[in-house]
Amino acid sequence: MPETTEQLRKSTLRNQLPLVLFIFGIVFVVFVLIVPGLRTIVFGIAESGPLGSFVTGMLYAIGFTAPLATAMVVDAAQVTPPWVLALIGGLGAMMYDLLILAFVRRTTKQPLFEKVRERFLGRRSITWTLTGIGAIVIASPLPDELGSGLLGLSNLPQKYFIPLAFVLNGLGIFVIASIAA
């Protein structure tokens, strides 16, 4: 059944959301580095309670803002208990990882990826390896796009991905905050 122009437009916008968020992260880091006084504002966000912890967690999961978010976690750990940063920041990071997972799954449904997936990713050892590497990447301050992508390729069901991403991101934030506190 042919798609209408409106359906095609909505589908295109939905597919581009992770890319838009990725570009937003790049622009955000540039502004933090260029605009005087913005550093104070950014670190003020990290120290502004639950909403600041949530935003810091989202930034922790984005590749280009992960170093900035790590510094924000270190700064926020001076005024916020590490477990609070881990719980709320882990939730923010998990939300971003969920967007990346959806993007990877939508992209790899194309015929070319289906053939690659059938040929190489059908083996259990490869699936478990991708899951393990993806989990390590998500727990670390490395870009979660890579970790979420690997977990998306491994066909890990979303009902397992959500708690896994939350716990791993929360654990990574907790370790950083605990060391800094």
PDB file of C-alpha atoms in Angstrom, residues 15-79:
ATOM      1  CA  ASN A  15      13.832   8.452  11.850  1.00  0.00           C
ATOM      2  CA  GLN A  16      15.760  11.710  12.171  1.00  0.00           C
ATOM      3  CA  LEU A  17      15.138  12.326  15.898  1.00  0.00           C
ATOM      4  CA  PRO A  18      18.331  10.586  17.114  1.00  0.00           C
ATOM      5  CA  LEU A  19      20.360  12.486  14.521  1.00  0.00           C
ATOM      6  CA  VAL A  20      18.837  15.778  15.675  1.00  0.00           C
ATOM      7  CA  LEU A  21      19.718  14.942  19.292  1.00  0.00           C
ATOM      8  CA  PHE A  22      23.253  14.026  18.254  1.00  0.00           C
ATOM      9  CA  ILE A  23      23.689  17.359  16.443  1.00  0.00           C
ATOM     10  CA  PHE A  24      22.233  19.165  19.465  1.00  0.00           C
ATOM     11  CA  GLY A  25      24.977  17.596  21.593  1.00  0.00           C
ATOM     12  CA  ILE A  26      27.689  18.830  19.245  1.00  0.00           C
ATOM     13  CA  VAL A  27      26.281  22.357  19.202  1.00  0.00           C
ATOM     14  CA  PHE A  28      25.915  22.327  22.996  1.00  0.00           C
ATOM     15  CA  VAL A  29      29.563  21.400  23.587  1.00  0.00           C
ATOM     16  CA  VAL A  30      30.720  24.111  21.165  1.00  0.00           C
ATOM     17  CA  PHE A  31      28.705  26.728  23.033  1.00  0.00           C
ATOM     18  CA  VAL A  32      30.067  25.571  26.380  1.00  0.00           C
ATOM     19  CA  LEU A  33      33.616  25.908  25.079  1.00  0.00           C
ATOM     20  CA  ILE A  34      33.146  29.255  23.309  1.00  0.00           C
ATOM     21  CA  VAL A  35      30.710  31.367  25.317  1.00  0.00           C
ATOM     22  CA  PRO A  36      32.208  32.980  28.462  1.00  0.00           C
ATOM     23  CA  GLY A  37      30.242  32.222  31.597  1.00  0.00           C
ATOM     24  CA  LEU A  38      28.414  29.279  30.049  1.00  0.00           C
ATOM     25  CA  ARG A  39      30.589  26.868  32.004  1.00  0.00           C
ATOM     26  CA  THR A  40      29.173  28.283  35.232  1.00  0.00           C
ATOM     27  CA  ILE A  41      25.640  27.833  33.948  1.00  0.00           C
ATOM     28  CA  VAL A  42      26.281  24.269  32.769  1.00  0.00           C
ATOM     29  CA  PHE A  43      27.804  23.225  36.071  1.00  0.00           C
ATOM     30  CA  GLY A  44      24.944  25.009  37.825  1.00  0.00           C
ATOM     31  CA  ILE A  45      22.555  22.729  35.930  1.00  0.00           C
ATOM     32  CA  ALA A  46      24.364  19.667  37.245  1.00  0.00           C
ATOM     33  CA  GLU A  47      23.967  20.948  40.797  1.00  0.00           C
ATOM     34  CA  SER A  48      20.305  21.962  40.442  1.00  0.00           C
ATOM     35  CA  GLY A  49      18.702  18.892  41.951  1.00  0.00           C
ATOM     36  CA  PRO A  50      16.763  16.084  40.273  1.00  0.00           C
ATOM     37  CA  LEU A  51      16.211  17.823  36.930  1.00  0.00           C
ATOM     38  CA  GLY A  52      19.898  18.692  36.740  1.00  0.00           C
ATOM     39  CA  SER A  53      20.836  15.085  37.510  1.00  0.00           C
ATOM     40  CA  PHE A  54      18.461  13.860  34.783  1.00  0.00           C
ATOM     41  CA  VAL A  55      19.961  16.263  32.201  1.00  0.00           C
ATOM     42  CA  THR A  56      23.483  15.307  33.281  1.00  0.00           C
ATOM     43  CA  GLY A  57      22.571  11.643  32.783  1.00  0.00           C
ATOM     44  CA  MET A  58      21.293  12.306  29.269  1.00  0.00           C
ATOM     45  CA  LEU A  59      24.486  14.196  28.454  1.00  0.00           C
ATOM     46  CA  TYR A  60      26.503  11.315  29.938  1.00  0.00           C
ATOM     47  CA  ALA A  61      25.024   8.995  27.319  1.00  0.00           C
ATOM     48  CA  ILE A  62      25.656  11.268  24.301  1.00  0.00           C
ATOM     49  CA  GLY A  63      29.013  10.700  22.648  1.00  0.00           C
ATOM     50  CA  PHE A  64      30.069  14.303  22.198  1.00  0.00           C
ATOM     51  CA  THR A  65      28.879  15.459  25.612  1.00  0.00           C
ATOM     52  CA  ALA A  66      30.072  12.459  27.657  1.00  0.00           C
ATOM     53  CA  PRO A  67      33.324  14.197  28.720  1.00  0.00           C
ATOM     54  CA  LEU A  68      31.396  17.313  29.684  1.00  0.00           C
ATOM     55  CA  ALA A  69      28.790  15.241  31.547  1.00  0.00           C
ATOM     56  CA  THR A  70      31.523  13.337  33.382  1.00  0.00           C
ATOM     57  CA  ALA A  71      32.910  16.662  34.609  1.00  0.00           C
ATOM     58  CA  MET A  72      29.359  17.690  35.539  1.00  0.00           C
ATOM     59  CA  VAL A  73      28.955  14.485  37.586  1.00  0.00           C
ATOM     60  CA  VAL A  74      32.251  15.179  39.387  1.00  0.00           C
ATOM     61  CA  ASP A  75      31.097  18.727  40.163  1.00  0.00           C
ATOM     62  CA  ALA A  76      27.583  17.681  41.217  1.00  0.00           C
ATOM     63  CA  ALA A  77      28.990  14.966  43.497  1.00  0.00           C
ATOM     64  CA  GLN A  78      30.246  17.743  45.765  1.00  0.00           C
ATOM     65  CA  VAL A  79      26.652  18.720  46.645  1.00  0.00           C
TER      66      VAL A  79
END
